[in-house]
Tab-separated table of N, CA and C in Angstrom:
chain	number	residue	atom	x	y	z
A	1	MET	N	0.814	-1.181	0.000
A	1	MET	CA	0.000	0.000	0.000
A	1	MET	C	0.862	1.250	0.000
A	2	LYS	N	1.967	1.249	0.785
A	2	LYS	CA	2.837	2.407	0.865
A	2	LYS	C	3.471	2.696	-0.490
A	3	ARG	N	3.827	1.645	-1.192
A	3	ARG	CA	4.437	1.830	-2.504
A	3	ARG	C	3.462	2.491	-3.468
A	4	THR	N	2.235	2.143	-3.392
A	4	THR	CA	1.239	2.726	-4.283
A	4	THR	C	1.056	4.204	-3.982
A	5	VAL	N	1.073	4.573	-2.710
A	5	VAL	CA	0.912	5.976	-2.326
A	5	VAL	C	2.132	6.770	-2.790
A	6	LYS	N	3.351	6.227	-2.589
A	6	LYS	CA	4.568	6.915	-3.023
A	6	LYS	C	4.596	7.041	-4.546
A	7	LYS	N	4.214	5.977	-5.228
A	7	LYS	CA	4.219	5.992	-6.681
A	7	LYS	C	3.198	6.997	-7.200
A	8	ASN	N	2.046	7.029	-6.569
A	8	ASN	CA	0.990	7.972	-6.942
A	8	ASN	C	1.451	9.407	-6.709
A	9	LYS	N	2.187	9.637	-5.610
A	9	LYS	CA	2.687	10.971	-5.264
A	9	LYS	C	3.752	11.410	-6.258
A	10	LYS	N	4.652	10.484	-6.666
A	10	LYS	CA	5.692	10.806	-7.632
A	10	LYS	C	5.080	11.146	-8.986
A	11	GLU	N	4.052	10.429	-9.370
A	11	GLU	CA	3.393	10.711	-10.644
A	11	GLU	C	2.780	12.108	-10.625
A	12	LYS	N	2.231	12.499	-9.496
A	12	LYS	CA	1.656	13.842	-9.366
A	12	LYS	C	2.751	14.895	-9.533
A	13	ARG	N	3.917	14.649	-8.952
A	13	ARG	CA	5.022	15.613	-9.021
A	13	ARG	C	5.523	15.784	-10.447
A	14	LEU	N	5.519	14.722	-11.208
A	14	LEU	CA	6.063	14.775	-12.548
A	14	LEU	C	5.062	15.309	-13.566
A	15	SER	N	3.832	15.409	-13.220
A	15	SER	CA	2.803	15.843	-14.153
A	15	SER	C	2.945	17.335	-14.440
A	16	LEU	N	2.855	17.695	-15.715
A	16	LEU	CA	2.945	19.097	-16.119
A	16	LEU	C	1.747	19.873	-15.575
A	17	LEU	N	0.598	19.250	-15.576
A	17	LEU	CA	-0.595	19.903	-15.056
A	17	LEU	C	-0.457	20.171	-13.559
A	18	TYR	N	0.199	19.274	-12.866
A	18	TYR	CA	0.424	19.440	-11.427
A	18	TYR	C	1.324	20.648	-11.167
A	19	ILE	N	2.360	20.813	-11.971
A	19	ILE	CA	3.283	21.929	-11.800
A	19	ILE	C	2.628	23.242	-12.198
A	20	LEU	N	1.997	23.261	-13.375
A	20	LEU	CA	1.370	24.489	-13.857
A	20	LEU	C	0.124	24.865	-13.054
A	21	GLY	N	-0.539	23.885	-12.478
A	21	GLY	CA	-1.732	24.148	-11.677
A	21	GLY	C	-1.411	24.728	-10.313
A	22	GLY	N	-0.152	24.714	-9.924
A	22	GLY	CA	0.246	25.294	-8.649
A	22	GLY	C	0.325	24.288	-7.528
A	23	GLY	N	0.110	23.026	-7.827
A	23	GLY	CA	0.179	21.994	-6.807
A	23	GLY	C	1.566	21.857	-6.209
A	24	ILE	N	2.575	22.200	-6.987
A	24	ILE	CA	3.952	22.113	-6.505
A	24	ILE	C	4.218	23.108	-5.381
A	25	LEU	N	3.428	24.185	-5.349
A	25	LEU	CA	3.610	25.190	-4.299
A	25	LEU	C	3.168	24.688	-2.922
A	26	LYS	N	2.430	23.572	-2.890
A	26	LYS	CA	1.984	23.008	-1.617
A	26	LYS	C	2.946	21.953	-1.076
A	27	GLU	N	4.012	21.677	-1.809
A	27	GLU	CA	4.991	20.693	-1.366
A	27	GLU	C	5.691	21.180	-0.104
A	28	ASP	N	6.104	20.224	0.731
A	28	ASP	CA	6.748	20.564	2.004
A	28	ASP	C	8.017	21.392	1.802
A	29	PHE	N	8.846	21.009	0.844
A	29	PHE	CA	10.110	21.711	0.606
A	29	PHE	C	9.842	23.183	0.254
A	30	ILE	N	8.899	23.420	-0.624
A	30	ILE	CA	8.586	24.789	-1.056
A	30	ILE	C	8.020	25.592	0.113
A	31	VAL	N	7.140	25.004	0.870
A	31	VAL	CA	6.518	25.709	1.995
A	31	VAL	C	7.566	26.052	3.051
A	32	ARG	N	8.484	25.123	3.333
A	32	ARG	CA	9.498	25.365	4.362
A	32	ARG	C	10.525	26.416	3.934
A	33	HIS	N	10.815	26.500	2.659
A	33	HIS	CA	11.875	27.394	2.187
A	33	HIS	C	11.341	28.574	1.366
A	34	THR	N	10.138	29.002	1.630
A	34	THR	CA	9.526	30.089	0.861
A	34	THR	C	10.334	31.372	0.957
A	35	LYS	N	10.763	31.733	2.140
A	35	LYS	CA	11.523	32.982	2.314
A	35	LYS	C	12.831	32.951	1.535
A	36	MET	N	13.513	31.815	1.573
A	36	MET	CA	14.785	31.686	0.855
A	36	MET	C	14.557	31.756	-0.656
A	37	ILE	N	13.505	31.131	-1.142
A	37	ILE	CA	13.200	31.160	-2.573
A	37	ILE	C	12.864	32.571	-3.026
A	38	VAL	N	12.086	33.286	-2.228
A	38	VAL	CA	11.750	34.679	-2.564
A	38	VAL	C	13.017	35.534	-2.581
A	39	LEU	N	13.902	35.331	-1.619
A	39	LEU	CA	15.155	36.081	-1.574
A	39	LEU	C	16.014	35.787	-2.804
A	40	ILE	N	16.112	34.530	-3.177
A	40	ILE	CA	16.916	34.154	-4.347
A	40	ILE	C	16.327	34.760	-5.622
A	41	VAL	N	15.017	34.714	-5.771
A	41	VAL	CA	14.379	35.305	-6.956
A	41	VAL	C	14.621	36.811	-6.993
A	42	PHE	N	14.501	37.466	-5.837
A	42	PHE	CA	14.756	38.914	-5.763
A	42	PHE	C	16.201	39.226	-6.158
A	43	LEU	N	17.159	38.460	-5.636
A	43	LEU	CA	18.564	38.680	-5.973
A	43	LEU	C	18.840	38.438	-7.459
A	44	ILE	N	18.190	37.445	-8.037
A	44	ILE	CA	18.361	37.185	-9.473
A	44	ILE	C	17.891	38.383	-10.279
A	45	PHE	N	16.703	38.911	-9.958
A	45	PHE	CA	16.206	40.096	-10.670
A	45	PHE	C	17.125	41.292	-10.462
A	46	PHE	N	17.634	41.457	-9.246
A	46	PHE	CA	18.533	42.572	-8.954
A	46	PHE	C	19.814	42.465	-9.780
A	47	PHE	N	20.414	41.283	-9.834
A	47	PHE	CA	21.658	41.105	-10.591
A	47	PHE	C	21.441	41.282	-12.090
A	48	ILE	N	20.315	40.814	-12.592
A	48	ILE	CA	20.019	40.992	-14.022
A	48	ILE	C	19.868	42.476	-14.331
A	49	GLY	N	19.141	43.200	-13.500
A	49	GLY	CA	18.973	44.642	-13.706
A	49	GLY	C	20.285	45.389	-13.588
A	50	ASN	N	21.107	44.998	-12.635
A	50	ASN	CA	22.404	45.634	-12.443
A	50	ASN	C	23.305	45.405	-13.655
A	51	ARG	N	23.303	44.206	-14.182
A	51	ARG	CA	24.132	43.910	-15.353
A	51	ARG	C	23.654	44.702	-16.565
A	52	TYR	N	22.347	44.811	-16.730
A	52	TYR	CA	21.795	45.577	-17.848
A	52	TYR	C	22.218	47.043	-17.741
A	53	THR	N	22.145	47.602	-16.551
A	53	THR	CA	22.556	48.996	-16.340
A	53	THR	C	24.043	49.166	-16.624
A	54	CYS	N	24.861	48.237	-16.160
A	54	CYS	CA	26.309	48.312	-16.406
A	54	CYS	C	26.611	48.224	-17.896
A	55	MET	N	25.926	47.366	-18.613
A	55	MET	CA	26.158	47.247	-20.052
A	55	MET	C	25.789	48.540	-20.768
A	56	GLN	N	24.706	49.187	-20.347
A	56	GLN	CA	24.329	50.466	-20.949
A	56	GLN	C	25.397	51.522	-20.691
A	57	LYS	N	25.933	51.549	-19.479
A	57	LYS	CA	26.963	52.540	-19.153
A	57	LYS	C	28.249	52.274	-19.930
A	58	VAL	N	28.605	51.012	-20.121
A	58	VAL	CA	29.805	50.686	-20.894
A	58	VAL	C	29.631	51.125	-22.341
A	59	ARG	N	28.433	50.902	-22.909
A	59	ARG	CA	28.174	51.366	-24.275
A	59	ARG	C	28.281	52.881	-24.372
A	60	GLU	N	27.751	53.587	-23.380
A	60	GLU	CA	27.824	55.055	-23.370
A	60	GLU	C	29.272	55.527	-23.263
A	61	ILE	N	30.069	54.861	-22.435
A	61	ILE	CA	31.484	55.218	-22.292
A	61	ILE	C	32.215	55.007	-23.614
A	62	ASP	N	31.948	53.894	-24.290
A	62	ASP	CA	32.591	53.641	-25.587
A	62	ASP	C	32.195	54.692	-26.612
A	63	ARG	N	30.917	55.067	-26.619
A	63	ARG	CA	30.446	56.090	-27.554
A	63	ARG	C	31.121	57.423	-27.281
A	64	LEU	N	31.250	57.790	-26.002
A	64	LEU	CA	31.889	59.055	-25.647
A	64	LEU	C	33.386	59.033	-25.949
A	65	ARG	N	34.035	57.891	-25.769
A	65	ARG	CA	35.463	57.788	-26.117
A	65	ARG	C	35.674	57.990	-27.610
A	66	GLN	N	34.801	57.394	-28.416
A	66	GLN	CA	34.904	57.559	-29.861
A	66	GLN	C	34.677	59.018	-30.253
A	67	ARG	N	33.707	59.645	-29.621
A	67	ARG	CA	33.436	61.064	-29.909
A	67	ARG	C	34.620	61.926	-29.500
A	68	LEU	N	35.224	61.644	-28.347
A	68	LEU	CA	36.393	62.386	-27.893
A	68	LEU	C	37.542	62.224	-28.881
A	69	HIS	N	37.742	61.016	-29.366
A	69	HIS	CA	38.792	60.755	-30.357
A	69	HIS	C	38.550	61.589	-31.617
A	70	ASP	N	37.305	61.613	-32.086
A	70	ASP	CA	36.966	62.383	-33.285
A	70	ASP	C	37.179	63.877	-33.073
A	71	VAL	N	36.784	64.382	-31.915
A	71	VAL	CA	36.934	65.810	-31.628
A	71	VAL	C	38.403	66.186	-31.500
A	72	LYS	N	39.211	65.329	-30.892
A	72	LYS	CA	40.648	65.596	-30.791
A	72	LYS	C	41.292	65.651	-32.170
A	73	PHE	N	40.901	64.730	-33.045
A	73	PHE	CA	41.441	64.720	-34.397
A	73	PHE	C	41.042	65.988	-35.145
A	74	GLU	N	39.794	66.401	-34.992
A	74	GLU	CA	39.325	67.617	-35.653
A	74	GLU	C	40.059	68.848	-35.120
A	75	ALA	N	40.257	68.920	-33.802
A	75	ALA	CA	40.981	70.050	-33.208
A	75	ALA	C	42.427	70.081	-33.709
A	76	LEU	N	43.053	68.934	-33.835
A	76	LEU	CA	44.430	68.865	-34.330
A	76	LEU	C	44.503	69.340	-35.778
A	77	SER	N	43.554	68.931	-36.598
A	77	SER	CA	43.584	69.352	-38.002
A	77	SER	C	43.326	70.855	-38.131
A	78	VAL	N	42.423	71.409	-37.329
A	78	VAL	CA	42.164	72.850	-37.358
A	78	VAL	C	43.397	73.615	-36.875
A	79	SER	N	44.048	73.117	-35.837
A	79	SER	CA	45.253	73.763	-35.315
A	79	SER	C	46.375	73.752	-36.357
A	80	THR	N	46.525	72.629	-37.044
A	80	THR	CA	47.552	72.527	-38.083
A	80	THR	C	47.268	73.499	-39.223
A	81	GLU	N	46.019	73.580	-39.614
A	81	GLU	CA	45.632	74.499	-40.683
A	81	GLU	C	45.883	75.949	-40.276
A	82	LEU	N	45.545	76.299	-39.036
A	82	LEU	CA	45.775	77.661	-38.550
A	82	LEU	C	47.259	77.982	-38.486
A	83	THR	N	48.065	77.029	-38.035
A	83	THR	CA	49.510	77.244	-37.979
A	83	THR	C	50.073	77.481	-39.377
A	84	GLY	N	49.594	76.710	-40.353
A	84	GLY	CA	50.066	76.878	-41.722
A	84	GLY	C	49.683	78.228	-42.306
A	85	LYS	N	48.481	78.694	-42.004
A	85	LYS	CA	48.023	79.969	-42.557
A	85	LYS	C	48.619	81.171	-41.838
A	86	SER	N	49.123	81.007	-40.651
A	86	SER	CA	49.650	82.146	-39.910
A	86	SER	C	51.153	82.339	-40.093
A	87	ARG	N	51.791	81.557	-40.943
A	87	ARG	CA	53.214	81.767	-41.243
A	87	ARG	C	53.372	83.090	-41.979
A	88	GLN	N	54.516	83.712	-41.795
A	88	GLN	CA	54.755	85.024	-42.397
A	88	GLN	C	54.711	84.949	-43.918
A	89	SER	N	55.268	83.913	-44.486
A	89	SER	CA	55.274	83.793	-45.948
A	89	SER	C	53.847	83.642	-46.491
A	90	GLN	N	53.022	82.917	-45.784
A	90	GLN	CA	51.639	82.754	-46.212
A	90	GLN	C	50.884	84.082	-46.129
A	91	ILE	N	51.116	84.820	-45.064
A	91	ILE	CA	50.448	86.112	-44.898
A	91	ILE	C	50.891	87.083	-45.994
A	92	GLU	N	52.195	87.092	-46.298
A	92	GLU	CA	52.700	87.975	-47.360
A	92	GLU	C	52.074	87.634	-48.712
A	93	SER	N	51.977	86.338	-49.022
A	93	SER	CA	51.384	85.959	-50.309
A	93	SER	C	49.889	86.278	-50.342
A	94	LEU	N	49.204	86.160	-49.212
A	94	LEU	CA	47.787	86.500	-49.141
A	94	LEU	C	47.574	88.000	-49.342
A	95	VAL	N	48.451	88.826	-48.735
A	95	VAL	CA	48.362	90.285	-48.889
A	95	VAL	C	48.606	90.663	-50.346
A	96	GLU	N	49.588	90.041	-50.985
A	96	GLU	CA	49.877	90.332	-52.396
A	96	GLU	C	48.715	89.920	-53.298
A	97	SER	N	48.125	88.774	-53.022
A	97	SER	CA	47.028	88.297	-53.874
A	97	SER	C	45.784	89.178	-53.733
A	98	LYS	N	45.583	89.772	-52.572
A	98	LYS	CA	44.440	90.669	-52.360
A	98	LYS	C	44.706	92.066	-52.913
A	99	GLY	N	45.962	92.368	-53.188
A	99	GLY	CA	46.317	93.672	-53.743
A	99	GLY	C	46.134	94.807	-52.752
A	100	LEU	N	46.484	94.597	-51.515
A	100	LEU	CA	46.325	95.623	-50.481
A	100	LEU	C	47.442	96.667	-50.513
A	101	GLY	N	48.544	96.385	-51.161
A	101	GLY	CA	49.633	97.338	-51.259
A	101	GLY	C	50.459	97.462	-49.995
A	102	LEU	N	50.417	96.490	-49.136
A	102	LEU	CA	51.210	96.509	-47.904
A	102	LEU	C	52.547	95.834	-48.162
A	103	GLU	N	53.584	96.305	-47.454
A	103	GLU	CA	54.914	95.723	-47.585
A	103	GLU	C	55.461	95.371	-46.215
A	104	VAL	N	56.453	94.505	-46.211
A	104	VAL	CA	57.145	94.158	-44.975
A	104	VAL	C	58.066	95.325	-44.642
A	105	ALA	N	58.160	95.697	-43.380
A	105	ALA	CA	58.995	96.817	-42.944
A	105	ALA	C	60.465	96.505	-43.203
A	106	LYS	N	61.169	97.492	-43.735
A	106	LYS	CA	62.601	97.325	-44.019
A	106	LYS	C	63.444	97.593	-42.774
A	107	THR	N	62.943	98.437	-41.882
A	107	THR	CA	63.664	98.732	-40.638
A	107	THR	C	62.964	98.004	-39.496
A	108	PRO	N	63.743	97.559	-38.541
A	108	PRO	CA	63.146	96.868	-37.390
A	108	PRO	C	62.315	97.840	-36.546
A	109	ALA	N	61.380	97.285	-35.821
A	109	ALA	CA	60.531	98.102	-34.940
A	109	ALA	C	61.366	98.574	-33.760
A	110	PHE	N	60.987	99.733	-33.217
A	110	PHE	CA	61.694	100.243	-32.041
A	110	PHE	C	60.667	100.708	-31.017
A	111	GLU	N	61.089	100.758	-29.771
A	111	GLU	CA	60.192	101.125	-28.674
A	111	GLU	C	60.460	102.564	-28.244
A	112	LEU	N	59.403	103.226	-27.839
A	112	LEU	CA	59.500	104.570	-27.294
A	112	LEU	C	59.426	104.482	-25.782
A	113	TYR	N	60.324	105.140	-25.109
A	113	TYR	CA	60.329	105.129	-23.638
A	113	TYR	C	59.855	106.476	-23.135
A	114	LYS	N	59.219	106.519	-22.012
A	114	LYS	CA	58.762	107.772	-21.418
A	114	LYS	C	59.824	108.385	-20.555
């Protein structure tokens, strides 16, 4: 008789309808460890959310690093262009091409003292 009861109980445990119907929630193990199961489920959700947030922040950091790299390259190219255009020879040729009639001073500049 005991074997039939145990066998009948095992069949109930293995049944999909038994699990989906909520019968598994009445098992002794589940009832005794409800608090621990709730804690574990809460921690699982917390860790999943934390990982998702960290992945978003890592993506944002990578995007900002790429943008910083692009901006540094652009600043370097603008600086190089400005340095090239501010050379004395470049300025002299620009003045001549515009026909402003300006010349480079033949005598050095001097200071006036009070």
